[in-house]
mmCIF file of C-alpha atoms and ligand atoms in Angstrom:
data_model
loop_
_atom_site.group_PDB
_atom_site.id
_atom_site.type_symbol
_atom_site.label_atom_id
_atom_site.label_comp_id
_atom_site.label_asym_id
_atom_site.label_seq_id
_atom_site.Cartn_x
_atom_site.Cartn_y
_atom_site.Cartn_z
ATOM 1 C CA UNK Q 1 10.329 -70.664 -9.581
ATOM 2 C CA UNK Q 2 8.488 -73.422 -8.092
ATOM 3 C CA UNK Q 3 4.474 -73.225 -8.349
ATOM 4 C CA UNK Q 4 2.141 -74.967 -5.841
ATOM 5 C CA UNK Q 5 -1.665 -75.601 -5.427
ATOM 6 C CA UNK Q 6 -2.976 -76.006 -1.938
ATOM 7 C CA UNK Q 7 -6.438 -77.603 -1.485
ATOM 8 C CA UNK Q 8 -8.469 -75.601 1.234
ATOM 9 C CA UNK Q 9 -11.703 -75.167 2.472
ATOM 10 C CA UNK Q 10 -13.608 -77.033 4.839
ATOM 11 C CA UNK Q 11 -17.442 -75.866 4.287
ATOM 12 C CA UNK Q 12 -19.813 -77.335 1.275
ATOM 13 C CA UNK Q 13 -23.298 -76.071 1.629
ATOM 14 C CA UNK Q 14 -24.359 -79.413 1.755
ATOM 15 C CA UNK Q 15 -21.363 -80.620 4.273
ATOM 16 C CA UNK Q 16 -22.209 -81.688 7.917
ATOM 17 C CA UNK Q 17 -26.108 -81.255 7.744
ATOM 18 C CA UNK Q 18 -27.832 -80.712 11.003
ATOM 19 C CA UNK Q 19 -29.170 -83.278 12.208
ATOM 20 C CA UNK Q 20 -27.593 -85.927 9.816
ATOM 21 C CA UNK Q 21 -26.174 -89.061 10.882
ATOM 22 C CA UNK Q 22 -24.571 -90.468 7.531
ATOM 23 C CA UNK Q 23 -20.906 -91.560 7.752
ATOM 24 C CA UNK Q 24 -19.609 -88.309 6.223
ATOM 25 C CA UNK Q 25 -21.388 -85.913 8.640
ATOM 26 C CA UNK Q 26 -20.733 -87.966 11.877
ATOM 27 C CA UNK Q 27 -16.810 -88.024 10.543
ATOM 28 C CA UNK Q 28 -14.547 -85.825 12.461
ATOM 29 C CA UNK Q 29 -12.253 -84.537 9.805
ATOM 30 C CA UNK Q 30 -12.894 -81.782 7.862
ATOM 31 C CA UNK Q 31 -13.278 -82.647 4.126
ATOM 32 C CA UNK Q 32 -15.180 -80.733 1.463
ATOM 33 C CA UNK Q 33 -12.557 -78.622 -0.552
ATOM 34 C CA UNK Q 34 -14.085 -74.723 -2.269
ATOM 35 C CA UNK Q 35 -11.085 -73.462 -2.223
ATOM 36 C CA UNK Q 36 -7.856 -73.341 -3.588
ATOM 37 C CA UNK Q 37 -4.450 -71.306 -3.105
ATOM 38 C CA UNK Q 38 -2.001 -70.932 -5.824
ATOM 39 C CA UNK Q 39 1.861 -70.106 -4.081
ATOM 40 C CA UNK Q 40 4.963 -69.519 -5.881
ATOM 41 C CA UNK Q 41 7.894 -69.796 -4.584
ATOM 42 C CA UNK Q 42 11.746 -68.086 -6.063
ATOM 43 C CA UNK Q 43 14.868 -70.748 -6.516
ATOM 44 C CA UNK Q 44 15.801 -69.796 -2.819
ATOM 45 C CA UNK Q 45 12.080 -71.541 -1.217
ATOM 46 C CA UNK Q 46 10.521 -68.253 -0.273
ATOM 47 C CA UNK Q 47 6.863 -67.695 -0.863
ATOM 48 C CA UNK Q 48 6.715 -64.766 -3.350
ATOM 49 C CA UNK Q 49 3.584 -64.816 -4.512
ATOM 50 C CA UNK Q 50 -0.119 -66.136 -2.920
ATOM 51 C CA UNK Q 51 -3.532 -65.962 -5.292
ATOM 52 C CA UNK Q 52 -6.329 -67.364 -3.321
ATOM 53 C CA UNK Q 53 -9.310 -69.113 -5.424
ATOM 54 C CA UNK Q 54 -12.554 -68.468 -3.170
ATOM 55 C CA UNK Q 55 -12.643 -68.250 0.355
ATOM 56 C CA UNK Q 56 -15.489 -70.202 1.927
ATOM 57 C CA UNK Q 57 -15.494 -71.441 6.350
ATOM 58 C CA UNK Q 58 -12.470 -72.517 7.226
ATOM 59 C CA UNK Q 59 -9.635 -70.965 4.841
ATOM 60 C CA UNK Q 60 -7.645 -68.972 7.400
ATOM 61 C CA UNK Q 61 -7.128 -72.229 9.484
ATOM 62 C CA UNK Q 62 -6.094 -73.798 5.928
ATOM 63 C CA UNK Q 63 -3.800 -70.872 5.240
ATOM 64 C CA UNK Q 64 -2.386 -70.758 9.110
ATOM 65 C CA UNK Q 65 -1.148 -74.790 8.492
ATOM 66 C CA UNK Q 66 0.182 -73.983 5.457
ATOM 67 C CA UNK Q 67 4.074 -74.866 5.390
ATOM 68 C CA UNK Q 68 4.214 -71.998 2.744
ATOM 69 C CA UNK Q 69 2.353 -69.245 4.610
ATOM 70 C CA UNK Q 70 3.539 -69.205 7.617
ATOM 71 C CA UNK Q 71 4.945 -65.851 10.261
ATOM 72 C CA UNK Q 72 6.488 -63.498 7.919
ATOM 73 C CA UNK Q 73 5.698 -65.942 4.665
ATOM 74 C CA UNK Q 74 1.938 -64.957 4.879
ATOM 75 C CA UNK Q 75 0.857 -63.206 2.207
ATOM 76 C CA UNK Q 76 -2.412 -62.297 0.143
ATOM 77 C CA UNK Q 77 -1.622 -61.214 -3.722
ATOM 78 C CA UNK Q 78 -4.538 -61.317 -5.074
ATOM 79 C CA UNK Q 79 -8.208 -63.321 -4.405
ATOM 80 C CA UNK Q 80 -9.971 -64.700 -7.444
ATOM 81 C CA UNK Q 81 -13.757 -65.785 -7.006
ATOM 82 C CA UNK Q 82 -15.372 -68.234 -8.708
ATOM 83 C CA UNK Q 83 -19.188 -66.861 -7.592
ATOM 84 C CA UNK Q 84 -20.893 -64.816 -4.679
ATOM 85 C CA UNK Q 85 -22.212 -68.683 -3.132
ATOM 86 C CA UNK Q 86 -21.838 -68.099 0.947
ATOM 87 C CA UNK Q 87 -19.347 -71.558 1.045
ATOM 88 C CA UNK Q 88 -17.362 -69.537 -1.430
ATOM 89 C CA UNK Q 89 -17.143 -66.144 0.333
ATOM 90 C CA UNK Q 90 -18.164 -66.833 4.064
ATOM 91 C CA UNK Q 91 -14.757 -66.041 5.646
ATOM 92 C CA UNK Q 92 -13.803 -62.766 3.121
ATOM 93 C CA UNK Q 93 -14.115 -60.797 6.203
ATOM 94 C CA UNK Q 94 -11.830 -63.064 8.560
ATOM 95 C CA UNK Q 95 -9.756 -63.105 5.907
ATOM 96 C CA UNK Q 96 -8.981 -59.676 5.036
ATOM 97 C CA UNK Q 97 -8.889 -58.342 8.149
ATOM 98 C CA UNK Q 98 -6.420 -60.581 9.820
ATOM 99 C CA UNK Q 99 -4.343 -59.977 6.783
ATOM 100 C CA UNK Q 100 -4.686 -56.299 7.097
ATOM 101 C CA UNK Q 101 -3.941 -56.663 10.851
ATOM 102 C CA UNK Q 102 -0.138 -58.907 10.299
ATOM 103 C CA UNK Q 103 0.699 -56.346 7.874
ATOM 104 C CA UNK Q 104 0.194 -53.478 10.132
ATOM 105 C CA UNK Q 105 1.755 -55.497 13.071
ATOM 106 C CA UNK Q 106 4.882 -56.330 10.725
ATOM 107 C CA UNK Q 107 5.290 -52.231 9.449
ATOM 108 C CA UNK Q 108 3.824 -53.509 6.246
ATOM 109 C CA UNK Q 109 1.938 -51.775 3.821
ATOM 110 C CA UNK Q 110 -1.372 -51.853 4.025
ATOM 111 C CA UNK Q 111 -2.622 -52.032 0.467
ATOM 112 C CA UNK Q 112 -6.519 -53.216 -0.616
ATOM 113 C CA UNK Q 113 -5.716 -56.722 -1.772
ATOM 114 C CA UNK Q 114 -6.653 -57.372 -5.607
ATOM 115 C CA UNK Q 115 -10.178 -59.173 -6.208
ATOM 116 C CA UNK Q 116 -11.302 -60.799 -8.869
ATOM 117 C CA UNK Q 117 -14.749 -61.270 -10.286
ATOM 118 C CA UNK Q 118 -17.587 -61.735 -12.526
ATOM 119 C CA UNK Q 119 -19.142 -58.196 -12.705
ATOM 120 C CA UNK Q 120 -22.732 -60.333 -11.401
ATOM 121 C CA UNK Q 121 -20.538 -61.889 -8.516
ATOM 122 C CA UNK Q 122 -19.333 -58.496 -7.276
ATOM 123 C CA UNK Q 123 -23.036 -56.965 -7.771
ATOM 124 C CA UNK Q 124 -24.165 -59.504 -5.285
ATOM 125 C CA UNK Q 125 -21.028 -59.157 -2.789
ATOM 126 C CA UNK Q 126 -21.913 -55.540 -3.049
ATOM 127 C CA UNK Q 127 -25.020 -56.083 -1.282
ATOM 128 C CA UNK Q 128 -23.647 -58.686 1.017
ATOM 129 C CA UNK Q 129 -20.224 -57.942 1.488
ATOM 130 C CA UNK Q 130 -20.253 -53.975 0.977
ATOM 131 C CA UNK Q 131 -17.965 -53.209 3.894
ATOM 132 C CA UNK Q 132 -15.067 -55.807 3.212
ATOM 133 C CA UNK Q 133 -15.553 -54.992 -0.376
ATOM 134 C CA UNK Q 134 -15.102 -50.957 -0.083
ATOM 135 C CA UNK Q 135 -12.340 -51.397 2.796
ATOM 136 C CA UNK Q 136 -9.996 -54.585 2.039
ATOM 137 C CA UNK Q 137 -10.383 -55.063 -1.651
ATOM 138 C CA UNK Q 138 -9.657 -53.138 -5.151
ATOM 139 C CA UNK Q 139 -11.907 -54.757 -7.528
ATOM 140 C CA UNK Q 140 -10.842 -55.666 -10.766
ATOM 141 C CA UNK Q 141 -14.250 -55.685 -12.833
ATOM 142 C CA UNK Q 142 -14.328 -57.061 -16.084
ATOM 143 C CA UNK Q 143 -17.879 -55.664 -16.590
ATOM 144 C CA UNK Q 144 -18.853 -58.727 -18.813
ATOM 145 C CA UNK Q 145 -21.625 -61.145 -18.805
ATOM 146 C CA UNK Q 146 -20.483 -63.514 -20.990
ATOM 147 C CA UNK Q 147 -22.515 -67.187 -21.897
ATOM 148 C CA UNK Q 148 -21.135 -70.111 -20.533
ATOM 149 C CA UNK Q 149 -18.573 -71.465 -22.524
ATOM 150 C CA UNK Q 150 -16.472 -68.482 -23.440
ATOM 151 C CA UNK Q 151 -12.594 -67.562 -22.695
ATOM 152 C CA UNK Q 152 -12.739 -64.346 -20.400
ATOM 153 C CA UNK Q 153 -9.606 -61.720 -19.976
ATOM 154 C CA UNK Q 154 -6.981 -63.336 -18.041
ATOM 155 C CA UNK Q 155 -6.283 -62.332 -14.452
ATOM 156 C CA UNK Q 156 -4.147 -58.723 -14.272
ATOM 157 C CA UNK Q 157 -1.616 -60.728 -12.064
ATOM 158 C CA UNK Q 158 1.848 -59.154 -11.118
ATOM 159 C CA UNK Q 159 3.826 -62.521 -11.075
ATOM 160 C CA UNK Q 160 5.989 -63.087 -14.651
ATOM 161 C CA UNK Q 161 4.857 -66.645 -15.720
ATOM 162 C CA UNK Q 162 1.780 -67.129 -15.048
ATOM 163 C CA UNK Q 163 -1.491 -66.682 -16.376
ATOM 164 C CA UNK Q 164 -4.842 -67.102 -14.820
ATOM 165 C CA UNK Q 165 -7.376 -67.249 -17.457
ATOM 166 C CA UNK Q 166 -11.654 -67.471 -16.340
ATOM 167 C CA UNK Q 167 -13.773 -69.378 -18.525
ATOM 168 C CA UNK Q 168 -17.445 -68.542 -17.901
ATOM 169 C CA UNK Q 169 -19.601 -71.860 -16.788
ATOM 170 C CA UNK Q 170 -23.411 -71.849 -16.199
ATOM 171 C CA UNK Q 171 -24.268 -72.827 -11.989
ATOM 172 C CA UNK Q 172 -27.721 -71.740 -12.305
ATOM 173 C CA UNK Q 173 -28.794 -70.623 -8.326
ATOM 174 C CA UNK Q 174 -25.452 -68.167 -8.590
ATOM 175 C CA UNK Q 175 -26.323 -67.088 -12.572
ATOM 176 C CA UNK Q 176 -29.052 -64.509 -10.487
ATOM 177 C CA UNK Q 177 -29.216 -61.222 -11.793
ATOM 178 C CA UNK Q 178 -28.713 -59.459 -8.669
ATOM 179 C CA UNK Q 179 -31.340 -56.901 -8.731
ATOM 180 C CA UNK Q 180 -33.843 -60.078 -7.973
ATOM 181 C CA UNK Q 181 -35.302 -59.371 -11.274
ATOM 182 C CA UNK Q 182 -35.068 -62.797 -11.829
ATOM 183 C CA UNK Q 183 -33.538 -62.911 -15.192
ATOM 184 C CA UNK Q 184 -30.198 -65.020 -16.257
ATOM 185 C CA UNK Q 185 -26.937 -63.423 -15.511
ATOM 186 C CA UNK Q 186 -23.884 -65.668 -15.473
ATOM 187 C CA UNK Q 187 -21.609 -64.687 -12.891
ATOM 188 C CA UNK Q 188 -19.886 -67.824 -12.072
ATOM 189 C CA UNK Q 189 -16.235 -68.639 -13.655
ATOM 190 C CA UNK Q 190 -13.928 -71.315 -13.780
ATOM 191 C CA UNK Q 191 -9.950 -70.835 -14.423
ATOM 192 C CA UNK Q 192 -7.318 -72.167 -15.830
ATOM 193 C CA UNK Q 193 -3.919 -71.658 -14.560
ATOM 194 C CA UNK Q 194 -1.247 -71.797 -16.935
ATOM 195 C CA UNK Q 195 2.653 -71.895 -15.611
ATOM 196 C CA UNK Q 196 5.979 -73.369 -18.340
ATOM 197 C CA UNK Q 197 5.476 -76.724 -18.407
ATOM 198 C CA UNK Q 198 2.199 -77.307 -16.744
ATOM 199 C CA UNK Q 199 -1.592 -76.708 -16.325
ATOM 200 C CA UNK Q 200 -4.404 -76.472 -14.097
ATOM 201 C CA UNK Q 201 -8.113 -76.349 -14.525
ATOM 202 C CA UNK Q 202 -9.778 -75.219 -11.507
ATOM 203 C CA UNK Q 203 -13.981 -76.381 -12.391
ATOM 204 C CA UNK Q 204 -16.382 -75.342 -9.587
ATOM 205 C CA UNK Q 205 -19.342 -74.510 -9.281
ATOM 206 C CA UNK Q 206 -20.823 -75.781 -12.403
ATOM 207 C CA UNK Q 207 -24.512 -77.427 -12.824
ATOM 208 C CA UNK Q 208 -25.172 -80.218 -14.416
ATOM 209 C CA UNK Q 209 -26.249 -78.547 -17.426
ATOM 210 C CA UNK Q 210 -22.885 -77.346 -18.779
ATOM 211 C CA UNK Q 211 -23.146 -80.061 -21.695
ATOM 212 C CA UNK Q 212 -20.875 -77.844 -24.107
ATOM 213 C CA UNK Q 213 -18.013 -79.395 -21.971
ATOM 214 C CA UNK Q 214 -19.065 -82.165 -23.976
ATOM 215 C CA UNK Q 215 -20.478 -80.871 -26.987
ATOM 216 C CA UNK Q 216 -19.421 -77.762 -28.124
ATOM 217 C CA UNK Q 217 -21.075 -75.629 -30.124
ATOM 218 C CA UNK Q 218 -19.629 -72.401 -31.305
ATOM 219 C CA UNK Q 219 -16.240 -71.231 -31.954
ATOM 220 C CA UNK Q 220 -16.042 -70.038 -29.030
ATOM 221 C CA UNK Q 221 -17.204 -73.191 -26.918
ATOM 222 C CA UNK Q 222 -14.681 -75.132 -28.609
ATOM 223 C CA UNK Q 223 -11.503 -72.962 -28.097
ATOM 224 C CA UNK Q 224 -13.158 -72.811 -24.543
ATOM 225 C CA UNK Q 225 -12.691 -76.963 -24.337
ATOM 226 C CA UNK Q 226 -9.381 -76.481 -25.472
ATOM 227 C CA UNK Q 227 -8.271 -74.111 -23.001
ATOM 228 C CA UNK Q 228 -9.561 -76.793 -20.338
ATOM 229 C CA UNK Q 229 -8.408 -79.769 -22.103
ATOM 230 C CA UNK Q 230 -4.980 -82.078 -21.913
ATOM 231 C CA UNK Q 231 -4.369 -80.406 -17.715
ATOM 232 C CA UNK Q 232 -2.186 -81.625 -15.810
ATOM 233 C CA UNK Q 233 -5.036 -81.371 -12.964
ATOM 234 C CA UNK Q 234 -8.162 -80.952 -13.226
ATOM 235 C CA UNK Q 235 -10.170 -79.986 -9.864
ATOM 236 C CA UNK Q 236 -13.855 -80.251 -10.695
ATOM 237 C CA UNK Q 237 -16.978 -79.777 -8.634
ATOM 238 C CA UNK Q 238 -18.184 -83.311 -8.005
ATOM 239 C CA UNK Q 239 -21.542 -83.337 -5.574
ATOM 240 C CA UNK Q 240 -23.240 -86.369 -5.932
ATOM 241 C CA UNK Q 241 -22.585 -89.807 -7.333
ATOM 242 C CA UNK Q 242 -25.768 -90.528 -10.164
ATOM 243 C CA UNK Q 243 -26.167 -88.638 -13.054
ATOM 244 C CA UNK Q 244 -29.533 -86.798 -12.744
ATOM 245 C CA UNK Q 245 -32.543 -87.228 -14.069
ATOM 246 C CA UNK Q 246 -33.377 -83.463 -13.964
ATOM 247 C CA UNK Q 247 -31.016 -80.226 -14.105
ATOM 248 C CA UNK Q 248 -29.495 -80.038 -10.839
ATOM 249 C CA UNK Q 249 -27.176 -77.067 -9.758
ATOM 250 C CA UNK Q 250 -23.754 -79.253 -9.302
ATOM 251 C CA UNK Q 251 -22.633 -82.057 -11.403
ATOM 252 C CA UNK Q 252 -22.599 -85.926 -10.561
ATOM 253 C CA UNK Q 253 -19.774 -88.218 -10.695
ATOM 254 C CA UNK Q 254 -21.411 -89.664 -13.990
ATOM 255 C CA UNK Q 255 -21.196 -85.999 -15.512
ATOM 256 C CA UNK Q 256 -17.745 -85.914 -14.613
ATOM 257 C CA UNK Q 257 -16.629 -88.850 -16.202
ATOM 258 C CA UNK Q 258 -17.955 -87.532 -19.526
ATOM 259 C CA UNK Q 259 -16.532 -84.297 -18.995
ATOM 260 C CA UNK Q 260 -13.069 -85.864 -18.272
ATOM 261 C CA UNK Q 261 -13.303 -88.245 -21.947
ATOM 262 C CA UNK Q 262 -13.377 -85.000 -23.610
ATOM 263 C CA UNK Q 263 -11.095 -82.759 -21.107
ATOM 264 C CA UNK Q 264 -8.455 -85.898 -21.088
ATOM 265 C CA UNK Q 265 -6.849 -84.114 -17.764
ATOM 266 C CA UNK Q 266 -4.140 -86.390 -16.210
ATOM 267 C CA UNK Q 267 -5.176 -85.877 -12.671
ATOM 268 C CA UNK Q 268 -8.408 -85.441 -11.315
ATOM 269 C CA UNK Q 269 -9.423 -84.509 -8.041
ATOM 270 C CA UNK Q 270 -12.917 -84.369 -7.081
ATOM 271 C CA UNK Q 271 -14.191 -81.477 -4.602
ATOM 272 C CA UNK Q 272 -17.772 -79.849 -2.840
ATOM 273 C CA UNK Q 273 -18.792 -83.912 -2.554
ATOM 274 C CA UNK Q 274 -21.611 -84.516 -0.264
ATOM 275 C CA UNK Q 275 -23.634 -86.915 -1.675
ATOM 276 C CA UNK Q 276 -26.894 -86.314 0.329
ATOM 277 C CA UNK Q 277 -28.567 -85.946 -2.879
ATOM 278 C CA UNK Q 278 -28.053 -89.203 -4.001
ATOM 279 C CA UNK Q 279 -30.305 -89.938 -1.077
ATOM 280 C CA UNK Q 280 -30.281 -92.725 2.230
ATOM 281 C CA UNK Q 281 -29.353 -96.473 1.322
ATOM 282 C CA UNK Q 282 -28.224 -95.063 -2.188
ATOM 283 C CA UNK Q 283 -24.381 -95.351 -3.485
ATOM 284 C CA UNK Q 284 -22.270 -91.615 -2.899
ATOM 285 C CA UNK Q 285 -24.917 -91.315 0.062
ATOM 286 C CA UNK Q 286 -22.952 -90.576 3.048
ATOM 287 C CA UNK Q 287 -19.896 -91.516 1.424
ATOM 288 C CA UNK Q 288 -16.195 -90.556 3.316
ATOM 289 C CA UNK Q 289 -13.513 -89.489 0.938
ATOM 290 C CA UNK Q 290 -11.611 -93.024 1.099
ATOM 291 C CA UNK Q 291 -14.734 -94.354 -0.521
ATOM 292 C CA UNK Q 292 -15.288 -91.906 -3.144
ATOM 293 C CA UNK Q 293 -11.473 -92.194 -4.154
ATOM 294 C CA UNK Q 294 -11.945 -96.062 -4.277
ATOM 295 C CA UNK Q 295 -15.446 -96.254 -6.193
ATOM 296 C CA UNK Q 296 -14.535 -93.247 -8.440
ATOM 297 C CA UNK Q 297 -10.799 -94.992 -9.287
ATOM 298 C CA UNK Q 298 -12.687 -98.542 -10.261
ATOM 299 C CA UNK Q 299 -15.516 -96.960 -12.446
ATOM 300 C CA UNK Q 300 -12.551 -94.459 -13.871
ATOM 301 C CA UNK Q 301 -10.844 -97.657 -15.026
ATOM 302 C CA UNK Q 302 -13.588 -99.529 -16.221
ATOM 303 C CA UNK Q 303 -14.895 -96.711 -18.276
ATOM 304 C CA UNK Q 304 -11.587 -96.380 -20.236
ATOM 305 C CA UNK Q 305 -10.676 -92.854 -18.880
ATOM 306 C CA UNK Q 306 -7.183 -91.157 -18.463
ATOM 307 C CA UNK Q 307 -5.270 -90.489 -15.397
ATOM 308 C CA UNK Q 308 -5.832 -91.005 -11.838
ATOM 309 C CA UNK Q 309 -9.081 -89.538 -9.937
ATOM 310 C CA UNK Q 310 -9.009 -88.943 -6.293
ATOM 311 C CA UNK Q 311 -10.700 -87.328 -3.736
ATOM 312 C CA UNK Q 312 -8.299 -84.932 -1.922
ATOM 313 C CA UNK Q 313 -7.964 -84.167 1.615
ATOM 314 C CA UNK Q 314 -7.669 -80.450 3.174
ATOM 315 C CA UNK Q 315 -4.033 -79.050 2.676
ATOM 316 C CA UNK Q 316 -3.001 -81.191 0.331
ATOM 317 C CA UNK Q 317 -0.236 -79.913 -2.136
ATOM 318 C CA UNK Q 318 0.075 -80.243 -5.747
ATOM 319 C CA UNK Q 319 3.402 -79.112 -7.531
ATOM 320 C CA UNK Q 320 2.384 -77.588 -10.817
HETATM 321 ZN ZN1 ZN N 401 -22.338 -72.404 -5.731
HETATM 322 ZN ZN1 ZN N 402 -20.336 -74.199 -3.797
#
């Protein structure tokens, strides 16, 4: 069994603003990365399992140039969200129907696919989403509104070898409850992904409050670290470059550097970068991927931390 992690997603709510004319918006490529597909293959090379981490604009095209998913190799297992965000569900519909649509075309079955959520998240995709929700998916609901922090049930996954396990993290515009009542309820998760020799942490959305990453508190909290801590890869929401002066609702590079000194992950890759908070003139403003590998690699090296960092391009592969 071979396991691989394909970075998708080409929307980032704060991606290609209208109107903007900074050297990241003006660039043709597509490059903000909300998504993530996790594809196993047997000893022979065929795809035989495909678990989808959100599914923002653009995630069929990433899944049609996938080398793994392609004709008779597509394939939808299972769909894990991290939160009900619009650049994380957008293309749920596209998605599901064009996979219901090549099964019935191929004499498939034409099973609901597996979802997984926060119990908040599928409240608000309920309102949202109702029809691709009641006709494409078979919720798994974990009925749970856990603090952030805390180790949730892993994923119910059919695939011998893997386990998928959410953590809940605090992203405070998704942690709505969703009868607009206005109180707190956390429905955003990250997850790690844990295969023989290897491990992934997948960190998005998160805001920039999520300082038990850093200092843990509770029990809990700090077998929560340790879940995250010593991956392989660690993918982790990145939006701007200074660390704020005020809660935000997505972490700065300068958060993520001290989340890294205590996660230690050997490979970072930094994802939903935009920058256009940082503001016009400042640094991270406007800021193409080449130059947020090359300022993010210097300041990872001056500040003493581990591994490689990297901003990664759409449809790249990691082998797990
Ligand atoms: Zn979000
Ligand atoms: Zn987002």
């Amino acid at each position: 069994m071979r396991h691989l992690l394909q970075i998708n997603g080409l929307d980032g709510p704060l991606l290609n603003q209208f109107g903007c004319e900074c050297n990241r918006c003006r660039a043709p490529e597509r490059r903000a990365n909300t998504s993530a597909s996790l594809i196993t293959l047997d000893d022979q090379g065929q795809t035989v399992h495909h678990l989808l981490f959100d599914a923002g604009l653009g995630v069929v095209d990433n899944l049609n140039n996938s080398p793994y998913l392609q004709g008779p190799a597509a394939r939808l297992d299972g769909i894990a969200l991290t939160h009900w965000h619009p650049d994380h569900v957008a293309e749920l519909n596209r998605l599901c129907v064009s996979h219901y649509n090549n099964r019935k075309r191929r004499g498939r079955e034409t099973e609901r696919v597996p979802l997984y959520c926060r119990s908040g998240t599928a409240a608000h995709l309920a309102r949202e989403n109702g029809h691709v929700l009641q006709t494409y998916l078979k919720q798994y609901l974990p009925h749970e509104c856990e603090p952030p922090g805390t180790i949730l049930s892993p994923l119910p996954l059919n695939l011998a070898g893997v386990t998928v396990t959410p953590v809940s993290v605090s992203h405070y515009t998704a942690d709505l409850a969703p009868d607009n009542s206005l109180e707190t309820s956390y429905c955003c998760a990250s997850f790690v992904i844990e295969v023989a020799n290897s491990k992934a942490a997948l960190l998005w959305d998160i805001d920039s409050e999520n300082e038990w990453l850093v200092r843990p508190r509770t029990a809990a909290q700090e077998q929560a670290v340790a879940l995250l801590s010593d991956a392989d890869l660690l993918i982790v929401d990145t939006t701007f470059w200074r660390r704020p002066t005020r809660k935000k609702t997505h972490p700065s590079f300068e958060n993520v550097m001290r989340y890294a000194r205590t996660l230690q992950p050997r490979r970072t890759l930094l994802v939903h970068l935009s920058g256009h908070p940082d503001g016009p003139g400042n640094p991270g403003f406007g800021w193409t991927n080449a130059e947020w590998t090359q300022a993010a690699s210097a300041a990872w090296l001056e500040a003493g931390l581990s591994g490689a960092v990297a901003a990664p391009s759409v449809g790249e592969i990691v082998e797990l």
